[in-house]
PDB file with SEQRES, HELIX, SHEET and CRYST1 records, atoms N, CA, C and O in Angstrom:
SEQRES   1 A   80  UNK UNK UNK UNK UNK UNK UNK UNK UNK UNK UNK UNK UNK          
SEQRES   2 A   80  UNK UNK UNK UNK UNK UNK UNK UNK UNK UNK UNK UNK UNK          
SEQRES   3 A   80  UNK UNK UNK UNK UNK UNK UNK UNK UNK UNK UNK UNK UNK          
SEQRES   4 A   80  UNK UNK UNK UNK UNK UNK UNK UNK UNK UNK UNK UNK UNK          
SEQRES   5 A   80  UNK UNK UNK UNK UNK UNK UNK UNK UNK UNK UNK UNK UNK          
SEQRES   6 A   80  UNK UNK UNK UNK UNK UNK UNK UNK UNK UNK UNK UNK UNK          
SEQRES   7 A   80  UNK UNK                                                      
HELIX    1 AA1 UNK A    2  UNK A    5  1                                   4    
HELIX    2 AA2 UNK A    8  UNK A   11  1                                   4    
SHEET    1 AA1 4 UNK A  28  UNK A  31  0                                        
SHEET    2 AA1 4 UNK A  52  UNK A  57 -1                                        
SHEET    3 AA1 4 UNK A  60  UNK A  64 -1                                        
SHEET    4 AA1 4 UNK A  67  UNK A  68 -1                                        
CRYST1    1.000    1.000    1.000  90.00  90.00  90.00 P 1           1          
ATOM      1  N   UNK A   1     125.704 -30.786  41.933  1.00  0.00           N  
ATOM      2  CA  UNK A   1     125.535 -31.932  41.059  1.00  0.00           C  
ATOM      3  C   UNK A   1     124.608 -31.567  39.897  1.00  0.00           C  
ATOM      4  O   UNK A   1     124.977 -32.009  38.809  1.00  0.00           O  
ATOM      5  N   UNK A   2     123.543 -30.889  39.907  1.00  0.00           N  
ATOM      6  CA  UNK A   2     122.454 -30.575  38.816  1.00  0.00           C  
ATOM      7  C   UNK A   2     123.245 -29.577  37.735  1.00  0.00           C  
ATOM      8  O   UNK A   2     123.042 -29.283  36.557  1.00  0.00           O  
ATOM      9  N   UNK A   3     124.093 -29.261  38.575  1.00  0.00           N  
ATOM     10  CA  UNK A   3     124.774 -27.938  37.622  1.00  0.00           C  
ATOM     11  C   UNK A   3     125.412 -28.235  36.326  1.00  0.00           C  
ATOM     12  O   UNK A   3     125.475 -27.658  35.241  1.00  0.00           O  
ATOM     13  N   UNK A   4     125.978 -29.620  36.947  1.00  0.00           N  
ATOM     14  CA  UNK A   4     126.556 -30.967  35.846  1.00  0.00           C  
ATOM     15  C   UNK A   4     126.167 -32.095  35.240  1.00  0.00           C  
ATOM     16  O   UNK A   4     126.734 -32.883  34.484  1.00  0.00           O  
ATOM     17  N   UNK A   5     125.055 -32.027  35.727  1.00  0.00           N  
ATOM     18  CA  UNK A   5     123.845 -33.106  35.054  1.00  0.00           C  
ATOM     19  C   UNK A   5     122.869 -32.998  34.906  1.00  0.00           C  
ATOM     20  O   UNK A   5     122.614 -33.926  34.138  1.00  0.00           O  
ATOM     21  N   UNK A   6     121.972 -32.479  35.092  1.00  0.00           N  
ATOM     22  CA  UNK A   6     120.120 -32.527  34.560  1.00  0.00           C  
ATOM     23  C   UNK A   6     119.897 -31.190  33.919  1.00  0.00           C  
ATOM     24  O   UNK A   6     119.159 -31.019  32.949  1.00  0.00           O  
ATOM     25  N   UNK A   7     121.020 -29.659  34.908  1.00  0.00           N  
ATOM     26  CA  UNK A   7     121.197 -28.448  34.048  1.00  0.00           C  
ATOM     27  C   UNK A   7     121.317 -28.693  32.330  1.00  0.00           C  
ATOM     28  O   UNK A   7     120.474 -28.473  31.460  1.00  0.00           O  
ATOM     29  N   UNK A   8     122.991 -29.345  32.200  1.00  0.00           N  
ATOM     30  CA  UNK A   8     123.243 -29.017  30.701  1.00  0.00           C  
ATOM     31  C   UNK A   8     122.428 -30.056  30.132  1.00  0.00           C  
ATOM     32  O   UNK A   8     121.889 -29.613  29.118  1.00  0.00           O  
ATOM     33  N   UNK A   9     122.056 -31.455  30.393  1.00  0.00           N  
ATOM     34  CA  UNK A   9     121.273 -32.255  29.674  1.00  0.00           C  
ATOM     35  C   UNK A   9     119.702 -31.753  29.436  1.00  0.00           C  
ATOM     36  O   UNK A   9     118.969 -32.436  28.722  1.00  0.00           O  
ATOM     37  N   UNK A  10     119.184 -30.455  30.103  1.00  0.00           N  
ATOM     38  CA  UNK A  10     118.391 -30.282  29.696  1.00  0.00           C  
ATOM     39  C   UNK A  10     118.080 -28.795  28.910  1.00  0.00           C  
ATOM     40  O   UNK A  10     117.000 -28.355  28.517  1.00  0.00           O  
ATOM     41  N   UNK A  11     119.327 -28.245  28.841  1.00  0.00           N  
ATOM     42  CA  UNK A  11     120.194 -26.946  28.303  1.00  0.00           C  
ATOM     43  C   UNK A  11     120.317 -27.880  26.888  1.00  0.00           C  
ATOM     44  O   UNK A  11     119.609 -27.462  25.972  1.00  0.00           O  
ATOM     45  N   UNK A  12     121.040 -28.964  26.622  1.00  0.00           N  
ATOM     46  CA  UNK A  12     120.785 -29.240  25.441  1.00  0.00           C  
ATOM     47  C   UNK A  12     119.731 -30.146  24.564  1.00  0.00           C  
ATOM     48  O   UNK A  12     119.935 -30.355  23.368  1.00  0.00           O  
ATOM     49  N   UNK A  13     118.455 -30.724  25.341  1.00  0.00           N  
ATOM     50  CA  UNK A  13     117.571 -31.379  24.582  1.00  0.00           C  
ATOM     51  C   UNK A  13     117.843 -32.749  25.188  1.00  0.00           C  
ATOM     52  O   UNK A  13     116.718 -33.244  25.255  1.00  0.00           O  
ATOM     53  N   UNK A  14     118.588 -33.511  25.599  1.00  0.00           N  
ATOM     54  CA  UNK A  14     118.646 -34.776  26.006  1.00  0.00           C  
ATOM     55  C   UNK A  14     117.869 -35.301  26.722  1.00  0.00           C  
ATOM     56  O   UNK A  14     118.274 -35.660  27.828  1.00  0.00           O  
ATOM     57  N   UNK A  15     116.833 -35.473  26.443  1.00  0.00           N  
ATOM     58  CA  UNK A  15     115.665 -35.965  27.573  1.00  0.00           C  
ATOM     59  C   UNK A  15     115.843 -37.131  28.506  1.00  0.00           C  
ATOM     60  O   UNK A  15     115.346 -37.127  29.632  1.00  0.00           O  
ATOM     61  N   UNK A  16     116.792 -38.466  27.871  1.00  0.00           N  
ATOM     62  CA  UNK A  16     116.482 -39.191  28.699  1.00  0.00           C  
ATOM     63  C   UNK A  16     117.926 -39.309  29.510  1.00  0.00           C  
ATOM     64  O   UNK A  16     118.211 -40.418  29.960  1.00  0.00           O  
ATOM     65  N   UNK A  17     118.806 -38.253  29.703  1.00  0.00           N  
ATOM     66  CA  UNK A  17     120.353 -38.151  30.091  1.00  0.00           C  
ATOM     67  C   UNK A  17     119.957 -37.122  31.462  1.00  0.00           C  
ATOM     68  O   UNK A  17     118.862 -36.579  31.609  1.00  0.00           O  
ATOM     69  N   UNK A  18     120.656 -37.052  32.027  1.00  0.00           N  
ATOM     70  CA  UNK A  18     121.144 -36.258  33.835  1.00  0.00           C  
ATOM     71  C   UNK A  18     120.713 -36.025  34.717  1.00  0.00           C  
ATOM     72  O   UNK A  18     120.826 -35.020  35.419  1.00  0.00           O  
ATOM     73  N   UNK A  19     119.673 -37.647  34.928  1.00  0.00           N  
ATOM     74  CA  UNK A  19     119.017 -37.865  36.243  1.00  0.00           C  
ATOM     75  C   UNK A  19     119.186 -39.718  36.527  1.00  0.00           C  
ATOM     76  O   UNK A  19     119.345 -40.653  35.743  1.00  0.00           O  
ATOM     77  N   UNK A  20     119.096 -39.665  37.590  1.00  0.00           N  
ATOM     78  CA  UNK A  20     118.468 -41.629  37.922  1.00  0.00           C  
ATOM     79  C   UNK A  20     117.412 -41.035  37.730  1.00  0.00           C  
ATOM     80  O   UNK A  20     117.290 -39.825  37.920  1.00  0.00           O  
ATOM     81  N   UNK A  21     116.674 -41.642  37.405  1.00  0.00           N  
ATOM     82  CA  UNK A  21     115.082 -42.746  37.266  1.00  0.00           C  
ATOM     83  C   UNK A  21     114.829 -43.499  36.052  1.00  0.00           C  
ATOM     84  O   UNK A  21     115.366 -43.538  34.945  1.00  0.00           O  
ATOM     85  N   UNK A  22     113.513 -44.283  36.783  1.00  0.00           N  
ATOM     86  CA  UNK A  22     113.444 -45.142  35.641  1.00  0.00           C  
ATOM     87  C   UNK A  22     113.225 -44.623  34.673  1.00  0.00           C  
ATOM     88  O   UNK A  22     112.805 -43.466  34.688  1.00  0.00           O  
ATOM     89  N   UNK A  23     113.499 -45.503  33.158  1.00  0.00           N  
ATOM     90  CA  UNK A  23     113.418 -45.146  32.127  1.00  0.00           C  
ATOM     91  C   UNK A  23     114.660 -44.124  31.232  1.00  0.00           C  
ATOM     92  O   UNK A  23     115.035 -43.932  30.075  1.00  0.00           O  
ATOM     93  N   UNK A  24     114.948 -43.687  32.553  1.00  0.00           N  
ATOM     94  CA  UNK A  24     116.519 -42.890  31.669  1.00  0.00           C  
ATOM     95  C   UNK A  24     117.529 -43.849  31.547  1.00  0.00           C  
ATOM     96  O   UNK A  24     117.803 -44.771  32.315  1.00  0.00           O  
ATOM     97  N   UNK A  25     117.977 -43.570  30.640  1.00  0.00           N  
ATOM     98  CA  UNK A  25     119.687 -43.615  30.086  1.00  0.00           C  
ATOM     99  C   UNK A  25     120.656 -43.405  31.632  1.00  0.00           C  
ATOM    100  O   UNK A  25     120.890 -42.277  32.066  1.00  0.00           O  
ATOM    101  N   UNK A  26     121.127 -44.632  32.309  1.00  0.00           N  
ATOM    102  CA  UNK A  26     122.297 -44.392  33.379  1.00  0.00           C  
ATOM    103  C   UNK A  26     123.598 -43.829  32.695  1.00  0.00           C  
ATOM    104  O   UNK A  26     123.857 -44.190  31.547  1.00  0.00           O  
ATOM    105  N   UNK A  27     124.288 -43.100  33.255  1.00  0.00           N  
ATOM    106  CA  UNK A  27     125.800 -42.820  32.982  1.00  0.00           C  
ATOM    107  C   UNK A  27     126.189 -41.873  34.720  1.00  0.00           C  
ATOM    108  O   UNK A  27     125.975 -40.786  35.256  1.00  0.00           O  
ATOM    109  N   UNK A  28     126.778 -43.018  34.959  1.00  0.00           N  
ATOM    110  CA  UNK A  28     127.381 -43.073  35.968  1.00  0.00           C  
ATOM    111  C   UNK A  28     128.965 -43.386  36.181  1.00  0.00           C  
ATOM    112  O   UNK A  28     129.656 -44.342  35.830  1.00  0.00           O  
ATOM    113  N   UNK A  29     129.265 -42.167  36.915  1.00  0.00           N  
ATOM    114  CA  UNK A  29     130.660 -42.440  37.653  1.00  0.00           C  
ATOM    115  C   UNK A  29     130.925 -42.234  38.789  1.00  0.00           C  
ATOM    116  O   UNK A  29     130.756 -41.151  39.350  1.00  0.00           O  
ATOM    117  N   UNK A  30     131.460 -43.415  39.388  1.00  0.00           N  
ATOM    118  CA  UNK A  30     131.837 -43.635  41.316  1.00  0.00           C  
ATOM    119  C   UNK A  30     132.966 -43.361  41.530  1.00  0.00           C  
ATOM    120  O   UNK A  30     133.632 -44.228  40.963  1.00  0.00           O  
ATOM    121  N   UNK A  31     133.822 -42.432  42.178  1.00  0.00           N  
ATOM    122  CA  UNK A  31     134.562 -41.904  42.374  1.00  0.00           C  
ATOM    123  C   UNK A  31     135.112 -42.028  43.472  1.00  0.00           C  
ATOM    124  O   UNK A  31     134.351 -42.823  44.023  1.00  0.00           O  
ATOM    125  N   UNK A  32     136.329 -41.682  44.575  1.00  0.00           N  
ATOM    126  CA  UNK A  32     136.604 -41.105  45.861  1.00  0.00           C  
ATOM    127  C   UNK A  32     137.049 -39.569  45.385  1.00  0.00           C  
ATOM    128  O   UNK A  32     137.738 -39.227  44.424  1.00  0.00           O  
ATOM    129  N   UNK A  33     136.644 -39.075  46.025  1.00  0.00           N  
ATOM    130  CA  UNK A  33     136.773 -37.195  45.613  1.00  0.00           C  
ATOM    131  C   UNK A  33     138.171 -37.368  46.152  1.00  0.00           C  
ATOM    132  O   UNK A  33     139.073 -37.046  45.379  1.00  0.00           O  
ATOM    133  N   UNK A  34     138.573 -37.911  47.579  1.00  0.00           N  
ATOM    134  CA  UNK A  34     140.008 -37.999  48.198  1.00  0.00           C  
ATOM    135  C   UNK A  34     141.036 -38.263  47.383  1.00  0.00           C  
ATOM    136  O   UNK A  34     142.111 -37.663  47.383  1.00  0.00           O  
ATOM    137  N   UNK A  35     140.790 -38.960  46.838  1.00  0.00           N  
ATOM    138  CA  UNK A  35     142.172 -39.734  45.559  1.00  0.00           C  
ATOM    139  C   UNK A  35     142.098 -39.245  44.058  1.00  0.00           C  
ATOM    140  O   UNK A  35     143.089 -38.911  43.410  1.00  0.00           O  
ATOM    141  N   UNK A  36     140.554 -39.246  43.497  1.00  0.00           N  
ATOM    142  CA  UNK A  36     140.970 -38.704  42.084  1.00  0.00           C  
ATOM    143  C   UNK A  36     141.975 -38.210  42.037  1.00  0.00           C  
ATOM    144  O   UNK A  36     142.443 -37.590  42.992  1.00  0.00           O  
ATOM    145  N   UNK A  37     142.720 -38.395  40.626  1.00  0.00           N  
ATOM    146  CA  UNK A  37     143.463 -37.231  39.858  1.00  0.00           C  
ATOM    147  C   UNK A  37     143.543 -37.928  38.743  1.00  0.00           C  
ATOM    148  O   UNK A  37     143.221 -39.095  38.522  1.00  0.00           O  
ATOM    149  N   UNK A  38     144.105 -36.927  37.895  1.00  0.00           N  
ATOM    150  CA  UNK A  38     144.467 -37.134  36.632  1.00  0.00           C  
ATOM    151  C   UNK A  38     145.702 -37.709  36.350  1.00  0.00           C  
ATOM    152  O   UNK A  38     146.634 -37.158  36.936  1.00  0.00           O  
ATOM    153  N   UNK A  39     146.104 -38.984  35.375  1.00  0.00           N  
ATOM    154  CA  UNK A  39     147.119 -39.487  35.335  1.00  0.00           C  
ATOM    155  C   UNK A  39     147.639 -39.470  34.023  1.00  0.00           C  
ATOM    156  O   UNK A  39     148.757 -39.973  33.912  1.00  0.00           O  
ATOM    157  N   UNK A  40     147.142 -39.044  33.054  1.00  0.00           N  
ATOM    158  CA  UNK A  40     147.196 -39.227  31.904  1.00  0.00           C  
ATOM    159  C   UNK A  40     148.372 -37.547  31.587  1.00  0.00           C  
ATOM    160  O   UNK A  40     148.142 -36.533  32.245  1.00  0.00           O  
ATOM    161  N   UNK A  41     149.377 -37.577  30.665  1.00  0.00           N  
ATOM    162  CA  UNK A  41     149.862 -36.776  30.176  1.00  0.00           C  
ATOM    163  C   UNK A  41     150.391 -36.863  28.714  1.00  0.00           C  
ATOM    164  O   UNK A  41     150.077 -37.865  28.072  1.00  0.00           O  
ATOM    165  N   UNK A  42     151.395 -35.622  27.950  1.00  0.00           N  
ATOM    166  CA  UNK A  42     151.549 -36.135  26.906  1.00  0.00           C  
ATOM    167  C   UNK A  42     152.260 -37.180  26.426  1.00  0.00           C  
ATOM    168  O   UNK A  42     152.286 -37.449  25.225  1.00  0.00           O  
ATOM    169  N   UNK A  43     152.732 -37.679  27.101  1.00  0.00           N  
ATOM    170  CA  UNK A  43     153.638 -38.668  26.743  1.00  0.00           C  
ATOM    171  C   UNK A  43     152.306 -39.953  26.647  1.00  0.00           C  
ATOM    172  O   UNK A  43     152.122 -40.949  25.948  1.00  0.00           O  
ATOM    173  N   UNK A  44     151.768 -39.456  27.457  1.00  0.00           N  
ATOM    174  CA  UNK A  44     151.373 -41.553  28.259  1.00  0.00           C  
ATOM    175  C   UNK A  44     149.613 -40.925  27.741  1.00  0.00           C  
ATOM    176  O   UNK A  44     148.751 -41.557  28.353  1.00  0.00           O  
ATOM    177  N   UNK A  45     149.135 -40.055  26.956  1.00  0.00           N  
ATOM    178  CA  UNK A  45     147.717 -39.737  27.131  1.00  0.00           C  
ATOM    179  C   UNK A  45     146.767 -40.817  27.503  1.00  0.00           C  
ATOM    180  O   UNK A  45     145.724 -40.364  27.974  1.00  0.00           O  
ATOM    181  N   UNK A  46     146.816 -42.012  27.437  1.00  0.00           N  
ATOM    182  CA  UNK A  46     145.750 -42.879  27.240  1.00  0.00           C  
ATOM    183  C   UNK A  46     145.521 -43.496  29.043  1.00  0.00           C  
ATOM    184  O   UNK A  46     144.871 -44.509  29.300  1.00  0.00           O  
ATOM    185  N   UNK A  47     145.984 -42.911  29.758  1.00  0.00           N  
ATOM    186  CA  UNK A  47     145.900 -43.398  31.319  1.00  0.00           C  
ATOM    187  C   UNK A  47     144.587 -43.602  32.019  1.00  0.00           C  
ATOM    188  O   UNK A  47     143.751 -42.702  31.932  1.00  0.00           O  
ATOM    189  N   UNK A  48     144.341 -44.585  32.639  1.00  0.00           N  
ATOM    190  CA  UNK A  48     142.661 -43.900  33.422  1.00  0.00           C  
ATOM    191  C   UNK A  48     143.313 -43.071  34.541  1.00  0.00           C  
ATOM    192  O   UNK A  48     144.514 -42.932  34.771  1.00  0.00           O  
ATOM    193  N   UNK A  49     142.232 -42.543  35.198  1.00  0.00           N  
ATOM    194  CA  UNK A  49     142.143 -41.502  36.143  1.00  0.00           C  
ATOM    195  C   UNK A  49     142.429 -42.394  37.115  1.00  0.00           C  
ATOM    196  O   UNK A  49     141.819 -43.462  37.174  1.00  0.00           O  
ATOM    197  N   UNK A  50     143.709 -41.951  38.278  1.00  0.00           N  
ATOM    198  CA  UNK A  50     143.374 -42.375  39.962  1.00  0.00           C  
ATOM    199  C   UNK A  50     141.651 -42.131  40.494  1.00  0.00           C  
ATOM    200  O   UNK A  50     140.825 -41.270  40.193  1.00  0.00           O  
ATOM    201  N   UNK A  51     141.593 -43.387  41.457  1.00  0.00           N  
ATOM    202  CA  UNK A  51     140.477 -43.058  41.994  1.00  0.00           C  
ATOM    203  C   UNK A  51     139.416 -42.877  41.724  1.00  0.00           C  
ATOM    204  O   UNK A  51     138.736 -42.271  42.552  1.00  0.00           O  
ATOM    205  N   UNK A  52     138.744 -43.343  40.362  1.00  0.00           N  
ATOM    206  CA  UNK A  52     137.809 -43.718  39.486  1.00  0.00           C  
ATOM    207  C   UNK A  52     137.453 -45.192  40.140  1.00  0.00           C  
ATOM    208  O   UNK A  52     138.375 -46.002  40.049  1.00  0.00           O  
ATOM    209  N   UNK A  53     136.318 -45.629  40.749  1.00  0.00           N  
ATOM    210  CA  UNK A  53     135.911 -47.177  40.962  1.00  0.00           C  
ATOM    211  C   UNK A  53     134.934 -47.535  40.092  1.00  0.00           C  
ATOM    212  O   UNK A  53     134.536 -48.694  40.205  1.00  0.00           O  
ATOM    213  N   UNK A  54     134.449 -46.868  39.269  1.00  0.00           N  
ATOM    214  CA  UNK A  54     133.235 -47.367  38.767  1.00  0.00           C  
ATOM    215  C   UNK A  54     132.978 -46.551  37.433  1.00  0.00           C  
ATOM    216  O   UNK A  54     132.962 -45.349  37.698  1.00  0.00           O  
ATOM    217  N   UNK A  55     132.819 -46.745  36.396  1.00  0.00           N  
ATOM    218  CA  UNK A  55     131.869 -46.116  35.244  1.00  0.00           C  
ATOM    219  C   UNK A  55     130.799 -47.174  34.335  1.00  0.00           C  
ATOM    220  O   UNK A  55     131.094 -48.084  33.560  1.00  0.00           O  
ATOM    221  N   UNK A  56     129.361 -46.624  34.792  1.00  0.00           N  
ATOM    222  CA  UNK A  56     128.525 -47.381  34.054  1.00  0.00           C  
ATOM    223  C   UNK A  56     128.017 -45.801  32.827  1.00  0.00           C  
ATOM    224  O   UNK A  56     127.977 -44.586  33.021  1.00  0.00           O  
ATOM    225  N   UNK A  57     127.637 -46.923  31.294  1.00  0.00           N  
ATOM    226  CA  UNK A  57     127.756 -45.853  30.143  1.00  0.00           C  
ATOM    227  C   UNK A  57     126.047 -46.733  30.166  1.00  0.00           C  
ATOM    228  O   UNK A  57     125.831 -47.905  30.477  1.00  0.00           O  
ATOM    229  N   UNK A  58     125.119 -45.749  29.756  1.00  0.00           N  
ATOM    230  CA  UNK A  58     123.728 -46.577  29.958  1.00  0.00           C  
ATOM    231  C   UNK A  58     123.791 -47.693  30.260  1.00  0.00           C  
ATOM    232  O   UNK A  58     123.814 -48.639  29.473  1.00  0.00           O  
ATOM    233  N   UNK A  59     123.843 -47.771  31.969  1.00  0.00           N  
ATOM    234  CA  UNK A  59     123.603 -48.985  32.827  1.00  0.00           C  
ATOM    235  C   UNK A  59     124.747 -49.968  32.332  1.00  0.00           C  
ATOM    236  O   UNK A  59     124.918 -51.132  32.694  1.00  0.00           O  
ATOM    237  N   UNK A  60     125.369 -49.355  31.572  1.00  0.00           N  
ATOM    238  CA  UNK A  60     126.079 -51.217  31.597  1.00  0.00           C  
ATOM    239  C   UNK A  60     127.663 -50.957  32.230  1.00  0.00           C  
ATOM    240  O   UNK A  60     128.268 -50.017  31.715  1.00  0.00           O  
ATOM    241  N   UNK A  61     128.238 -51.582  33.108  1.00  0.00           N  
ATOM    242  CA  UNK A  61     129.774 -51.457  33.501  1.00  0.00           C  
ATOM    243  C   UNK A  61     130.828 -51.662  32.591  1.00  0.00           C  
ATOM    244  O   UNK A  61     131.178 -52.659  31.960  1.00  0.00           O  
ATOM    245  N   UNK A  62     131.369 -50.228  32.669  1.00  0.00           N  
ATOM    246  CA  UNK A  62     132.568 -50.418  31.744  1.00  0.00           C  
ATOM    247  C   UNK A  62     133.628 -50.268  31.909  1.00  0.00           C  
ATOM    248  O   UNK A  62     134.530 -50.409  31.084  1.00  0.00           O  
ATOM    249  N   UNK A  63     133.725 -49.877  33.285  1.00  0.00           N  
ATOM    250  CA  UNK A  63     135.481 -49.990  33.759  1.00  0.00           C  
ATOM    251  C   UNK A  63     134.760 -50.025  35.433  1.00  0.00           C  
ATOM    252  O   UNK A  63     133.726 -49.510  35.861  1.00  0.00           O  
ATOM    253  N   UNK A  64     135.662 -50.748  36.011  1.00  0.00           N  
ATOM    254  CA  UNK A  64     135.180 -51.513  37.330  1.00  0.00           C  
ATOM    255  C   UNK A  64     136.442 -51.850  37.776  1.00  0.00           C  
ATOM    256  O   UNK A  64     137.192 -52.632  37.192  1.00  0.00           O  
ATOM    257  N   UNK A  65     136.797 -51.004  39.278  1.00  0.00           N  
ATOM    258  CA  UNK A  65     137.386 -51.098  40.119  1.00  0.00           C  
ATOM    259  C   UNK A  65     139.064 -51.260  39.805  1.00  0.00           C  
ATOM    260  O   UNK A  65     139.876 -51.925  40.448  1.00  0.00           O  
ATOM    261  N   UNK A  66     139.332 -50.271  38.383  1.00  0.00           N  
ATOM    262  CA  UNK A  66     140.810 -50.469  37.563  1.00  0.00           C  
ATOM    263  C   UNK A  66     140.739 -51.127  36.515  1.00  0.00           C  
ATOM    264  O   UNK A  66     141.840 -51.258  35.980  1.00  0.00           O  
ATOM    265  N   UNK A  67     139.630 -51.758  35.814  1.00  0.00           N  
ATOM    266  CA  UNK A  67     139.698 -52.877  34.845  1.00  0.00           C  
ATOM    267  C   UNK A  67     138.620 -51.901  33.864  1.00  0.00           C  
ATOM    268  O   UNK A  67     137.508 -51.426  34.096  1.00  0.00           O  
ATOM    269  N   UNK A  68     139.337 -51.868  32.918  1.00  0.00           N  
ATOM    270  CA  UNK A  68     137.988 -51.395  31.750  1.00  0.00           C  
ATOM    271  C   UNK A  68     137.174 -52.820  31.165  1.00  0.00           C  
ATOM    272  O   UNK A  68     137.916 -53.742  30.827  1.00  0.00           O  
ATOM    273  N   UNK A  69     136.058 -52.975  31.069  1.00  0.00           N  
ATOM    274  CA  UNK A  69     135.526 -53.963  30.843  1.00  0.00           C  
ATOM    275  C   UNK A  69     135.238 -54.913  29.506  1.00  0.00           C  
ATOM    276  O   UNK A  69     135.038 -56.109  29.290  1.00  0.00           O  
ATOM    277  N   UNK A  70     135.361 -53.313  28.505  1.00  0.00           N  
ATOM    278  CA  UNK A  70     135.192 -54.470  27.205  1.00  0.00           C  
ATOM    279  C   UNK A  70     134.365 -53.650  26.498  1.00  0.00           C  
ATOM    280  O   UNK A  70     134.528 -53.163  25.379  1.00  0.00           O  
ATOM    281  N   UNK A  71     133.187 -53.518  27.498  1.00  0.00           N  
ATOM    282  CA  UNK A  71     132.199 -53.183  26.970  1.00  0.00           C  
ATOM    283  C   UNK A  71     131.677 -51.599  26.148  1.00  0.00           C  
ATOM    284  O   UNK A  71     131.415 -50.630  26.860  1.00  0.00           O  
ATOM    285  N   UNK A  72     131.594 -51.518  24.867  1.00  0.00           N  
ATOM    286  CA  UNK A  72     131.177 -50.184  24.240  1.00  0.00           C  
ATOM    287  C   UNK A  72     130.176 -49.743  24.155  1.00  0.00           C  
ATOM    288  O   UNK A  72     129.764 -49.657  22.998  1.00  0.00           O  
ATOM    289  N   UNK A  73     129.319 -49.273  25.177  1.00  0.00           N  
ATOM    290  CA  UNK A  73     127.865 -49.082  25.441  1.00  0.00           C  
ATOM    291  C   UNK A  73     127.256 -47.924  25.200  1.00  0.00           C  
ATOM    292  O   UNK A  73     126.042 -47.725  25.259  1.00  0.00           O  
ATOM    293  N   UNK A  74     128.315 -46.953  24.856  1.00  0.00           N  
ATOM    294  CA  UNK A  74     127.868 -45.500  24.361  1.00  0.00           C  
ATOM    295  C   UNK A  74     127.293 -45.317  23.290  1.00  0.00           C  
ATOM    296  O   UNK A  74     127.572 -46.096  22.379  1.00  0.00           O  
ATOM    297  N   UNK A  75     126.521 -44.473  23.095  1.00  0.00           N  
ATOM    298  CA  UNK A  75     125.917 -43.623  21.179  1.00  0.00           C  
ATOM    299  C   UNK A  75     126.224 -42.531  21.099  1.00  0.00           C  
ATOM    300  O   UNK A  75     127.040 -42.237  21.972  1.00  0.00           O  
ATOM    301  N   UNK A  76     125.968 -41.737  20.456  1.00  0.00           N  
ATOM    302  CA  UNK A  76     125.817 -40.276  19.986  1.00  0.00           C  
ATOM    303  C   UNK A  76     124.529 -39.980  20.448  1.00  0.00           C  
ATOM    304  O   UNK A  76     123.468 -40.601  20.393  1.00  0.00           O  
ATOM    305  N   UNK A  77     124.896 -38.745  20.979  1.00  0.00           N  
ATOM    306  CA  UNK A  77     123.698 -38.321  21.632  1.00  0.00           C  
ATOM    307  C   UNK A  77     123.401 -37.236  20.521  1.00  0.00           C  
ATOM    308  O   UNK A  77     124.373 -36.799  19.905  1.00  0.00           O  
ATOM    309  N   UNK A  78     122.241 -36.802  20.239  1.00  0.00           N  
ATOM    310  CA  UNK A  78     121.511 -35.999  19.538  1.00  0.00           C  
ATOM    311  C   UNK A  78     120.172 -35.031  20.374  1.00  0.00           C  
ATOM    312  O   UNK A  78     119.468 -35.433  21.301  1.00  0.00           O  
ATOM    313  N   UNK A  79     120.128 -33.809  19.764  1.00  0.00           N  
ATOM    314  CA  UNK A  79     118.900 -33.331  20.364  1.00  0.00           C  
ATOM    315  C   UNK A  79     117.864 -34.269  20.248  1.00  0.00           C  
ATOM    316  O   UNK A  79     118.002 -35.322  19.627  1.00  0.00           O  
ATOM    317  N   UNK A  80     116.735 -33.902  20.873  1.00  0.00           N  
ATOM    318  CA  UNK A  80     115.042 -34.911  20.809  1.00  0.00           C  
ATOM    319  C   UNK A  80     114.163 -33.703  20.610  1.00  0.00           C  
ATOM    320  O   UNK A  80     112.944 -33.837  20.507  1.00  0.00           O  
TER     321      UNK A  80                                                      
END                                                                             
């Protein structure tokens, strides 16, 4: 898991990105490792992923349990 989150976020300067605790930036995704896959191809690119239950983009829910939520909670991340 660090290899993919607190490694490169701190490989590139992102201080408050690729850990829980307080005060960081959440970006979270809940998964079943059993079911993922990829559904998206060229025809259809815009598919969500099987087996995705959850993505929060700093703390806020944005696709929940098959439903994308609405919500555009992302920025551009920049060095610090």
């Amino acid at each position: 898991i660090h290899k993919m989150t607190g490694l490169p976020a701190s490989i590139l300067g992102l201080r408050d990105r690729g850990w829980l605790k307080p005060g960081m930036a959440a970006d979270v995704v809940v998964f079943d490792p059993e079911t993922i896959r990829d559904s998206a191809d060229y025809g259809h690119p815009r598919q969500f992923s099987a087996g995705v239950e959850w993505v929060f983009v700093n703390g806020v829910s944005a696709f929940a349990e098959g439903v994308f939520g609405g919500e555009l909670s992302g920025q551009v991340l920049r060095r610090s």
